[in-house]
mmCIF file of C-alpha atoms in Angstrom:
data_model
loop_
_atom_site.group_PDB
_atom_site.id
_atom_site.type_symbol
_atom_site.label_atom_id
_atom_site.label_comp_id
_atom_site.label_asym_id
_atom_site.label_seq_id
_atom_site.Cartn_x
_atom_site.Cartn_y
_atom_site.Cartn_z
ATOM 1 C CA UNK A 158 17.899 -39.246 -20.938
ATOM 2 C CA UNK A 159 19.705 -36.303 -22.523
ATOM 3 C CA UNK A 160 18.245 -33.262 -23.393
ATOM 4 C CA UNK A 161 18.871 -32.249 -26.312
ATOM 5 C CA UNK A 162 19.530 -28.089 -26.083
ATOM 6 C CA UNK A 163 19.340 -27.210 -29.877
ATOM 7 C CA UNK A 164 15.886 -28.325 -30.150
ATOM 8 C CA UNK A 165 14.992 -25.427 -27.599
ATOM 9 C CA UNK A 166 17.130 -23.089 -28.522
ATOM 10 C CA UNK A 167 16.213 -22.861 -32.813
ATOM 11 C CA UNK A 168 16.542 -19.114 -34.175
ATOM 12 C CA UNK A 169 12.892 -18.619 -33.319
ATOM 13 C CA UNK A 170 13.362 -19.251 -29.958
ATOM 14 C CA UNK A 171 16.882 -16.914 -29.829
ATOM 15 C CA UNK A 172 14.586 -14.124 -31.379
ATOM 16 C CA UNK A 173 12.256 -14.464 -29.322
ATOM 17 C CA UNK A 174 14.471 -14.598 -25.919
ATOM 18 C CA UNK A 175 16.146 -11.333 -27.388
ATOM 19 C CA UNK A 176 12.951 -9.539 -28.403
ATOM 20 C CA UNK A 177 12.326 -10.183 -24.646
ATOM 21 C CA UNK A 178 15.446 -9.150 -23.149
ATOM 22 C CA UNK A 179 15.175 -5.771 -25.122
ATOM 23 C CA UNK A 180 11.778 -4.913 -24.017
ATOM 24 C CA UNK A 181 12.300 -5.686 -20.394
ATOM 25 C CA UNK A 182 14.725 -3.136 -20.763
ATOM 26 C CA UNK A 183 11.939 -0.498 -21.696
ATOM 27 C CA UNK A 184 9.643 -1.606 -19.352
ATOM 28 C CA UNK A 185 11.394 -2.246 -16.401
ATOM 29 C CA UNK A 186 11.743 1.878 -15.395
ATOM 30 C CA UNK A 187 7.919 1.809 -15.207
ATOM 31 C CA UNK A 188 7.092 -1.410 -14.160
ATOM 32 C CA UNK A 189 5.761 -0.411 -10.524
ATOM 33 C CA UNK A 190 3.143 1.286 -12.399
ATOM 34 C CA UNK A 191 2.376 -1.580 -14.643
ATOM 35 C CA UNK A 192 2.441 -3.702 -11.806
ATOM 36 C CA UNK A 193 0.045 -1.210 -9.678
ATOM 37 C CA UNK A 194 -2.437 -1.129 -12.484
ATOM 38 C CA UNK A 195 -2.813 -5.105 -13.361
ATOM 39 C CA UNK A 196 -3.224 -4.956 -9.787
ATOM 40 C CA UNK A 197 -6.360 -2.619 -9.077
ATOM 41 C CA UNK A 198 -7.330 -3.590 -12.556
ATOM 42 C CA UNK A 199 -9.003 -7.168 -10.700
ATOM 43 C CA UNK A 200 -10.113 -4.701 -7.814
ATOM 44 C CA UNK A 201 -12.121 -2.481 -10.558
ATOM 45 C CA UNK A 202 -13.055 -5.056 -13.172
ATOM 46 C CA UNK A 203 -16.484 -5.524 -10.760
ATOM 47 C CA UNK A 204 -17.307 -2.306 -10.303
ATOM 48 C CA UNK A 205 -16.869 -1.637 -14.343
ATOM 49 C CA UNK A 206 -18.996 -4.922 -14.814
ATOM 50 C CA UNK A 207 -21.424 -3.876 -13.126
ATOM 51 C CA UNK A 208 -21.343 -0.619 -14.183
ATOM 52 C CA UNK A 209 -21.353 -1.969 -17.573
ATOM 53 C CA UNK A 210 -24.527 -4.130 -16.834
ATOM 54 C CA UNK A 211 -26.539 -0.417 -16.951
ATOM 55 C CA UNK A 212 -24.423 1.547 -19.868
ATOM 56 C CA UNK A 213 -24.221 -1.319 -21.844
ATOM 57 C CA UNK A 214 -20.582 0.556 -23.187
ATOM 58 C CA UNK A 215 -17.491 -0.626 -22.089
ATOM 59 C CA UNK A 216 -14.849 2.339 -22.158
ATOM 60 C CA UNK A 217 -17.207 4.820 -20.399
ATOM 61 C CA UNK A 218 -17.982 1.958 -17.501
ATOM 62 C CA UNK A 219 -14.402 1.648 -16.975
ATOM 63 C CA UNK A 220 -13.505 5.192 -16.849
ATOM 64 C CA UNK A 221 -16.594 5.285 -14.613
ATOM 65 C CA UNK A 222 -14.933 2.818 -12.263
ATOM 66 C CA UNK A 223 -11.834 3.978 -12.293
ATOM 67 C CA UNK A 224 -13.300 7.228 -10.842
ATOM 68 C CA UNK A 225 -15.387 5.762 -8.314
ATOM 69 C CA UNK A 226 -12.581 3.831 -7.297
ATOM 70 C CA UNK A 227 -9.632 6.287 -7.514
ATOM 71 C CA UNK A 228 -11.133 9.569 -6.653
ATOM 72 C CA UNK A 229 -11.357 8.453 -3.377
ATOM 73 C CA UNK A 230 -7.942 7.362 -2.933
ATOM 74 C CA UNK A 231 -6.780 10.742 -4.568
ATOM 75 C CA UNK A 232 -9.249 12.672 -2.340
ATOM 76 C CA UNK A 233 -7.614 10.881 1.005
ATOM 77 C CA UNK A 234 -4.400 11.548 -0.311
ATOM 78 C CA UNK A 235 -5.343 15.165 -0.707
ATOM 79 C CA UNK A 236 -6.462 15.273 2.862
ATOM 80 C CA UNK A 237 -3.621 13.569 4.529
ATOM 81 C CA UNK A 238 -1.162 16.432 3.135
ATOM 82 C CA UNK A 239 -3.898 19.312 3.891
ATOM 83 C CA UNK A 240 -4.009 18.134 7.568
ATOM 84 C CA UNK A 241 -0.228 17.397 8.263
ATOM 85 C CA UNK A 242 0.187 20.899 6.478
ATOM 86 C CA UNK A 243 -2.265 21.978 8.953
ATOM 87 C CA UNK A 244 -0.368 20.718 11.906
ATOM 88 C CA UNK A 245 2.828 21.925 11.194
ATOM 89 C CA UNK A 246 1.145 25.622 10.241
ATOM 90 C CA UNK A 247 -0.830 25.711 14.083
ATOM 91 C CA UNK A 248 2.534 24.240 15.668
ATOM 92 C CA UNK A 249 4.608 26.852 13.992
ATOM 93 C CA UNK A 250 2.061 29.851 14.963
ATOM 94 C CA UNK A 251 1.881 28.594 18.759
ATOM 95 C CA UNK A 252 3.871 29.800 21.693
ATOM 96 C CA UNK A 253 5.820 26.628 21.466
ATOM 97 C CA UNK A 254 8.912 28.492 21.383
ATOM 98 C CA UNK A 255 8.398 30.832 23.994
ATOM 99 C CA UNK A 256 7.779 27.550 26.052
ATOM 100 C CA UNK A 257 10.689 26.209 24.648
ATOM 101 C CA UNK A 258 13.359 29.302 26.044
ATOM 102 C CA UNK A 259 11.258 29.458 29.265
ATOM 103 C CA UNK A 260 12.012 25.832 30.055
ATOM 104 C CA UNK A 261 15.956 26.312 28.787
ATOM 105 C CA UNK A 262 16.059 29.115 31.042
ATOM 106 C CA UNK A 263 15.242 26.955 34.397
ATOM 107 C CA UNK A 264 18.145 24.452 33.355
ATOM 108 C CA UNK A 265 21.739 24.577 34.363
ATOM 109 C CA UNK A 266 22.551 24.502 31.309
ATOM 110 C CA UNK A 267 24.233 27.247 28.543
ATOM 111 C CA UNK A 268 20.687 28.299 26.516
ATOM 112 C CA UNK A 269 22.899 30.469 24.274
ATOM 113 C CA UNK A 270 24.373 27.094 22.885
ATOM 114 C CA UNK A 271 21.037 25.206 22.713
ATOM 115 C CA UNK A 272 19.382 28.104 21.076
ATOM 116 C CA UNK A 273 22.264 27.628 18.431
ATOM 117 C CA UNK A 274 21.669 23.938 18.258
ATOM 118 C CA UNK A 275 18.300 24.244 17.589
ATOM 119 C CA UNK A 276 17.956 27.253 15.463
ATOM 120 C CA UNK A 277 20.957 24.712 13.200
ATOM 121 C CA UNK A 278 19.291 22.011 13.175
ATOM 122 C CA UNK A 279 15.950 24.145 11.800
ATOM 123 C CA UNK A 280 18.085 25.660 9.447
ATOM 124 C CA UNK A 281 19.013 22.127 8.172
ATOM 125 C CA UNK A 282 15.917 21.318 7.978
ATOM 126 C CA UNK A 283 14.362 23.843 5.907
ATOM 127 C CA UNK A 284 17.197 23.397 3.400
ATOM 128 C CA UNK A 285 16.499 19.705 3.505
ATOM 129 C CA UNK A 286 12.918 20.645 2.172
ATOM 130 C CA UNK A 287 13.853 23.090 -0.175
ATOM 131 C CA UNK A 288 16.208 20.405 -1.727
ATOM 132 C CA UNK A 289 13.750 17.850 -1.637
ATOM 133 C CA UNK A 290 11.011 20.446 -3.202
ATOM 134 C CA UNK A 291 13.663 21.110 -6.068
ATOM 135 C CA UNK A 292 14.155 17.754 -7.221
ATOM 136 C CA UNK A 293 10.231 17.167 -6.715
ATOM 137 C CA UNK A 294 9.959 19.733 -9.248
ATOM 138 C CA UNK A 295 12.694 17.947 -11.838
ATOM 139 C CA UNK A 296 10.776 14.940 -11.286
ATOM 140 C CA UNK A 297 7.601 16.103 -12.263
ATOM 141 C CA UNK A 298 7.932 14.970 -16.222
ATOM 142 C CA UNK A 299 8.946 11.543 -14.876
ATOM 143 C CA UNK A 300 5.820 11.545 -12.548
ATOM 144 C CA UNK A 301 3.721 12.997 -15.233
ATOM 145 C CA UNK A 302 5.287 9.886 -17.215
ATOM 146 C CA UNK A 303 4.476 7.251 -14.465
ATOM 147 C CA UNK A 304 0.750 8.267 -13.779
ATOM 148 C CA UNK A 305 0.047 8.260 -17.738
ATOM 149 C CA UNK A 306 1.077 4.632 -17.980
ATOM 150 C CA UNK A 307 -0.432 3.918 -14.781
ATOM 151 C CA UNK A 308 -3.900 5.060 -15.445
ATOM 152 C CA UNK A 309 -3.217 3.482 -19.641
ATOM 153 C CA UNK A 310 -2.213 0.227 -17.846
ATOM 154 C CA UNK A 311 -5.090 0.207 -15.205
ATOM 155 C CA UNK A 312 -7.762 0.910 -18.437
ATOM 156 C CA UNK A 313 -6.524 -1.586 -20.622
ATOM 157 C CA UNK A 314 -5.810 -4.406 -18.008
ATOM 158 C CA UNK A 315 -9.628 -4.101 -17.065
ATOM 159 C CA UNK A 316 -11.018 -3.781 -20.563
ATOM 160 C CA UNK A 317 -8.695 -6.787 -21.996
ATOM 161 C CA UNK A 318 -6.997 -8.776 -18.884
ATOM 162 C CA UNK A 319 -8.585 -11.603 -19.702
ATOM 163 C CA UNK A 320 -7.142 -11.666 -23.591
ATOM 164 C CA UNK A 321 -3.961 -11.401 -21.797
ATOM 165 C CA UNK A 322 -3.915 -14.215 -19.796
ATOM 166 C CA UNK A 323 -5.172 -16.546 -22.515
ATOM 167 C CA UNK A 324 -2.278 -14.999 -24.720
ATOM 168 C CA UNK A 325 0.077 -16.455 -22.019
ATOM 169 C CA UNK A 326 -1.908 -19.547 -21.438
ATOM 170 C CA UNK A 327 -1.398 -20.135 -25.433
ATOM 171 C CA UNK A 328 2.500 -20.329 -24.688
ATOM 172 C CA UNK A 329 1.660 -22.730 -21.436
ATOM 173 C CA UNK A 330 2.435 -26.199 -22.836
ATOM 174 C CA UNK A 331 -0.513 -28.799 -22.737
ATOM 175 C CA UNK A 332 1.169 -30.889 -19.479
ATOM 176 C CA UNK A 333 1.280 -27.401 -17.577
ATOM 177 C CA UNK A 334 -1.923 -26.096 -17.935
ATOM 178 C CA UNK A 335 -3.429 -27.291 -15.257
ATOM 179 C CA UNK A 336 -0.985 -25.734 -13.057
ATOM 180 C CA UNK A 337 -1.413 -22.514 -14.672
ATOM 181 C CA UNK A 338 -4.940 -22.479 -13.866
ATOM 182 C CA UNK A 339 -4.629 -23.456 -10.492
ATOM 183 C CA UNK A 340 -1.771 -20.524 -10.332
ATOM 184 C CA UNK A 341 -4.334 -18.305 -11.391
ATOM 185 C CA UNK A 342 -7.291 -18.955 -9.204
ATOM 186 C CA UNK A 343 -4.597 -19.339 -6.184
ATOM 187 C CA UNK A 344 -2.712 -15.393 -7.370
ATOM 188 C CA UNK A 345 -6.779 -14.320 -7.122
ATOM 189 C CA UNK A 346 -7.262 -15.791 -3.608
ATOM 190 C CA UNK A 347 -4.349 -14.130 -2.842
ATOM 191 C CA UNK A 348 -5.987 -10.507 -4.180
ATOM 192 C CA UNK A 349 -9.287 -10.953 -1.812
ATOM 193 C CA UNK A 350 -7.374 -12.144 0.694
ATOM 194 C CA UNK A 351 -5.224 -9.140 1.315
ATOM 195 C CA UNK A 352 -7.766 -6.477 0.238
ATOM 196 C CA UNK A 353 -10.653 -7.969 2.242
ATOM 197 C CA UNK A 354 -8.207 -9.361 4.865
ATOM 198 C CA UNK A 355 -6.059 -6.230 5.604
ATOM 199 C CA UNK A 356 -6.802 -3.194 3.903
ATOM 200 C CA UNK A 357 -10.912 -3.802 4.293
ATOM 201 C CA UNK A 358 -9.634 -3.914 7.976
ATOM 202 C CA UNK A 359 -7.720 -0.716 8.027
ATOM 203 C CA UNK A 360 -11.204 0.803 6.627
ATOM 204 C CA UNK A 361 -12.701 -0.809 9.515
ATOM 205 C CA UNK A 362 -10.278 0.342 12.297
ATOM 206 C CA UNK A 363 -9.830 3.752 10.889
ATOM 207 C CA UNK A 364 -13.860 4.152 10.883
ATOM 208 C CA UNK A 365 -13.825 2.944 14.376
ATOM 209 C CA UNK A 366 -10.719 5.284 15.205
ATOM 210 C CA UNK A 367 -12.469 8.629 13.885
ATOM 211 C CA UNK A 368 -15.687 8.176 15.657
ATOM 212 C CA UNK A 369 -13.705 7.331 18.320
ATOM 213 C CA UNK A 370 -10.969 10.306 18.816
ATOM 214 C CA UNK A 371 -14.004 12.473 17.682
ATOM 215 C CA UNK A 372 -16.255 11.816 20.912
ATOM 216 C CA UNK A 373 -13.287 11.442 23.083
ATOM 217 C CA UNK A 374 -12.983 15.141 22.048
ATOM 218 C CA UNK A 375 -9.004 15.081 20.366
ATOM 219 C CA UNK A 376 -8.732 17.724 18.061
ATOM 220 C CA UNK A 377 -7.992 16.579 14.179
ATOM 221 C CA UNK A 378 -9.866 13.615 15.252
ATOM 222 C CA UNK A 379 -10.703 12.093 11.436
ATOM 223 C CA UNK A 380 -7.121 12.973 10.810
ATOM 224 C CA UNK A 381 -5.977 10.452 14.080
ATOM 225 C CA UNK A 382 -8.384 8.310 12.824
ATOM 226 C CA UNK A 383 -6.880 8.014 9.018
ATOM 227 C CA UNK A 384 -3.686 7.167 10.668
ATOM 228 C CA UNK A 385 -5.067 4.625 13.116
ATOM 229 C CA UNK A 386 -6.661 3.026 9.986
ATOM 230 C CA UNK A 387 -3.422 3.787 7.385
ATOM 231 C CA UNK A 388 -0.997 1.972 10.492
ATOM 232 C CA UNK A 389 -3.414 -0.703 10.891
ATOM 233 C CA UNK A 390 -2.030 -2.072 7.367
ATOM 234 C CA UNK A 391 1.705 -2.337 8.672
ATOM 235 C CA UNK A 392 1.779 -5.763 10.921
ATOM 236 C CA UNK A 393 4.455 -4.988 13.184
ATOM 237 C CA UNK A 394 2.384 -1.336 14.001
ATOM 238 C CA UNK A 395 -1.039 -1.189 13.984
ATOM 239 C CA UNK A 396 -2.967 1.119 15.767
ATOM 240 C CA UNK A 397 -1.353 1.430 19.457
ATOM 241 C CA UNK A 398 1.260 4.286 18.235
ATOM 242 C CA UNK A 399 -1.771 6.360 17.985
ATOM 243 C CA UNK A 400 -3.292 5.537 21.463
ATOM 244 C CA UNK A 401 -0.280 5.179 23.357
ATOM 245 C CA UNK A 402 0.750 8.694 22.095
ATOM 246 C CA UNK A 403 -2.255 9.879 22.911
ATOM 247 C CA UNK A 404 -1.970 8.281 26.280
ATOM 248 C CA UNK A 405 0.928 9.856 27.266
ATOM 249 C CA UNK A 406 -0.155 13.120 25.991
ATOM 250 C CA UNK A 407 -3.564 13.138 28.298
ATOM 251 C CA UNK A 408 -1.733 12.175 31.282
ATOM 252 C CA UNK A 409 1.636 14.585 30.839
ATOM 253 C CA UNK A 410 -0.947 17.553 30.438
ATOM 254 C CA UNK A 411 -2.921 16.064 33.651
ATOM 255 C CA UNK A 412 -6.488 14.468 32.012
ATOM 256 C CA UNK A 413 -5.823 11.346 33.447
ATOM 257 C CA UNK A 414 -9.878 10.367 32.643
ATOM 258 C CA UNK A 415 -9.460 10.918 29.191
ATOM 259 C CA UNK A 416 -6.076 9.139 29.220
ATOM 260 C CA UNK A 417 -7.712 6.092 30.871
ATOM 261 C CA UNK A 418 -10.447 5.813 28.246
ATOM 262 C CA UNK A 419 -8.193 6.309 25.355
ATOM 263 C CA UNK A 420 -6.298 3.182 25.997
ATOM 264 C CA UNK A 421 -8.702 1.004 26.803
ATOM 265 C CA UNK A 422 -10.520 2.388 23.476
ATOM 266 C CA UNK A 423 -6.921 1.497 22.181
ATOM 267 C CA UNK A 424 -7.428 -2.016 23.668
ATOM 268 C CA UNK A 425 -10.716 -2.207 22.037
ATOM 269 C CA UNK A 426 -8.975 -1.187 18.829
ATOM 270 C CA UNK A 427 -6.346 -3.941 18.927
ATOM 271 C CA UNK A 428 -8.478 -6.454 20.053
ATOM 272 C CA UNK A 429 -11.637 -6.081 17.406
ATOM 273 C CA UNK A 430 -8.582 -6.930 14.417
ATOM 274 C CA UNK A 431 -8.283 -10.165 15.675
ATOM 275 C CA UNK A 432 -12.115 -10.805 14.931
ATOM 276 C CA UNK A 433 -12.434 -8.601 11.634
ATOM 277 C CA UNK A 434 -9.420 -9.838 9.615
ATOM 278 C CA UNK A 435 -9.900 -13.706 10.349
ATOM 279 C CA UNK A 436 -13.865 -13.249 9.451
ATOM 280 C CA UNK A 437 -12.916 -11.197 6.138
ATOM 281 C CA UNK A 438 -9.926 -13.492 4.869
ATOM 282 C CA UNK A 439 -11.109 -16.750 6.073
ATOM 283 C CA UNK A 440 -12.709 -17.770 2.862
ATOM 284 C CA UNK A 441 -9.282 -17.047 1.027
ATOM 285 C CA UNK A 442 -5.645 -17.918 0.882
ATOM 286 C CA UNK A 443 -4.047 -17.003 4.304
ATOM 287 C CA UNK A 444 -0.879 -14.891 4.130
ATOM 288 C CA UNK A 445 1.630 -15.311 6.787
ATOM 289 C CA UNK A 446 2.426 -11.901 8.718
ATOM 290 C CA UNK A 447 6.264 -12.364 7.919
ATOM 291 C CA UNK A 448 5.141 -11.965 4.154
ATOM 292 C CA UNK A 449 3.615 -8.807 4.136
ATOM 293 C CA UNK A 450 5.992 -7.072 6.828
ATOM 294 C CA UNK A 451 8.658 -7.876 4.645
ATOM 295 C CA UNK A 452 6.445 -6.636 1.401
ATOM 296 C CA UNK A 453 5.896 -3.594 3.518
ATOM 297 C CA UNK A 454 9.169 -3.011 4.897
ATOM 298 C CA UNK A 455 11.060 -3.468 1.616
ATOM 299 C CA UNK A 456 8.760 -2.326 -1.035
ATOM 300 C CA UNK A 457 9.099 1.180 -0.324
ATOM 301 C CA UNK A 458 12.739 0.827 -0.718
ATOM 302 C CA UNK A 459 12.721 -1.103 -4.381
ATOM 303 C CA UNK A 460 9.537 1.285 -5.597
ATOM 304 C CA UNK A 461 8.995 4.144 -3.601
ATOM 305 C CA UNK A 462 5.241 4.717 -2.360
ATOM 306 C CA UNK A 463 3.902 2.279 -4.427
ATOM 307 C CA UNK A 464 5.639 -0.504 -2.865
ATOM 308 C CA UNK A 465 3.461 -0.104 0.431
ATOM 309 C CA UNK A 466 0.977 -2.036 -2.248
ATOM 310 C CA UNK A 467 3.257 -3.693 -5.193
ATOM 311 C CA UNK A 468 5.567 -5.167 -2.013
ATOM 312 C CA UNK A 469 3.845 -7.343 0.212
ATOM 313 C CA UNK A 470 0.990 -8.370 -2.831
ATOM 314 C CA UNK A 471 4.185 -9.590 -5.468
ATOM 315 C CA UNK A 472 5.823 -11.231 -2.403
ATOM 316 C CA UNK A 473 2.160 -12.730 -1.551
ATOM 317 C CA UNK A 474 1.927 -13.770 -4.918
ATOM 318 C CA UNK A 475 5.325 -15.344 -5.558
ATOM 319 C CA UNK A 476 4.561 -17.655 -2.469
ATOM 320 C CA UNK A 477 1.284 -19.052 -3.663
ATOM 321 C CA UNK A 478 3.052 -19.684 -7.176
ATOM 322 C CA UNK A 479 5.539 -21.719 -5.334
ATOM 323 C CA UNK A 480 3.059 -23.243 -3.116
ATOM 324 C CA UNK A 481 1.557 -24.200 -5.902
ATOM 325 C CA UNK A 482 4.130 -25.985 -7.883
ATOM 326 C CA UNK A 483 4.699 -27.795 -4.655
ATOM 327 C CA UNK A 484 1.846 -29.866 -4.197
ATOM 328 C CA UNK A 485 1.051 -29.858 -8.388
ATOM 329 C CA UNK A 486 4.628 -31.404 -9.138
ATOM 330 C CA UNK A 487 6.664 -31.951 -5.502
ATOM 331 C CA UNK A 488 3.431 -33.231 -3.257
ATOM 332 C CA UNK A 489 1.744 -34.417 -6.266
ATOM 333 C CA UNK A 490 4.380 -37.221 -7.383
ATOM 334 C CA UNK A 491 4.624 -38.382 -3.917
#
């Protein structure tokens, strides 16, 4: 049977489609923010419900959540870049240099020219970061810009995400909506399954890591452990960079004890996510690894920082739609 295309496309319909086109225009330069807030909107809609449950008002529990949510996020953000600055301060004040030209000076080698090479490549490097502080700086109204709607869209997709989706379930025809619902519940399963799954996880490891590196005695010890924990969340890494470097480090300088120990605490590490993520995402949808390493890998590249998140959650979600219209319509029909 034909179908007959003017029925669909009637002058409502053309508005409509070109009302659409036009705003996706607008929107799509901020849309990794939009994205980020519907996002963490379902992670804080609890915490403002049950703030809520005690204020009895809903703006002030939200912006409540939203703080007890974000201010940590912003505070371990804070701390990363304080301790890397940190790092590169003490390893600039250090002798390293001095080492550096008394080794060159044992090798058969022309110093003069590596001393050139290296003071070069330094020099590079410093304009590299003035550059890149320059055009941090012209970026800052865009930034300014992208946090705004951020923080607007994570407020208003918690106080009203629900009148959302029934706005788009209203356009869902009648035959469909069971398959919208079921796309819904599945796109939540999804949410628990990689925050309790993989980033609870990385809480878990990086906990474990600090105490850890702290007894073993490693200076910037919560620092390694933040990284343990912040590596955990890439599959293909996890957290035997951190060990292994560690590793090498201990037995190079001659602590081969310490060295011993930190690997088989590395072990330990490696081993305990193989018990923790299973027993956290069981209960939800599973993800395959190849999803989220790609959602890793290539969100960064399509949204910057925010695709570490955005990436391997829209590529998480975009399989359970499809699994989903597989066994509602494909499977189903069978």
């Amino acid at each position: 049977m034909g179908v007959d295309i003017e029925n669909y496309l009637n002058p409502p319909v053309l508005l409509v489609i070109f009302l659409l086109v036009i705003s996706a225009m607008f929107v799509f330069p901020v849309l990794n923010m939009i994205l980020l807030g519907a996002i963490l909107a379902y992670l804080i809609r609890p915490v403002a419900d049950r703030i809520q449950s005690k204020l009895k008002f809903s703006s002030v529990s939200i912006i409540l959540a939203m703080i007890v949510v974000l201010i940590p996020l912003i505070l371990l953000v804070a701390y990363i870049s304080y301790e890397i600055s940190s790092v590169i301060t003490s390893f600039l004040a250090s002798n390293y240099y001095i080492d550096v030209n008394q080794f060159l000076s044992q090798l058969p080698v022309d110093t003069n020219s590596i001393n050139s090479s290296v003071n070069s490549s330094i020099t590079e490097v410093a304009k590299y970061l003035l550059n890149y502080v320059v055009k941090f700086l012209s970026k800052f109204v865009n930034i300014t810009l992208d946090l705004f709607i951020f923080i607007c869209s994570l407020f208003y997709f918690v106080r009203d995400g629900d009148k959302c989706l029934n706005f788009i379930r209203d356009f869902v025809p009648d035959d469909s909506k069971h398959f919208f619902d079921n796309t819904i519940e599945s796109v939540k399963d999804v949410l628990r399954s990689i925050f309790y799954g993989h980033f609870l996880t990385s809480v878990f490891i990086g906990i474990f890591g600090v105490i850890g590196y702290s007894i073993l005695g490693y200076p910037y010890g919560i620092f390694l452990g933040v990284l343990t924990g912040i590596l955990q969340l890439i599959p293909i890494f996890g957290p035997w960079p951190i060990y292994w470097g560690l590793f090498f480090m201990d037995l190079f300088s001659g602590n081969y004890p310490r060295a011993i120990v930190v690997l088989l605490f590395g072990f330990f590490l490696s081993t305990i996510d193989m018990y923790i993520r299973p027993a956290l995402s069981s209960h939800y949808a599973e993800i395959h690894p190849l999803i989220l390493l790609i959602g890793f890998l290539s969100g960064p590249l399509v949204y910057g920082v925010v695709g570490f998140i955005v990436g391997p959650l829209i590529l998480g979600i975009t399989y359970t739609v499809l699994d989903c219209y597989r066994k509602e319509y494909l499977i189903g029909d069978e």
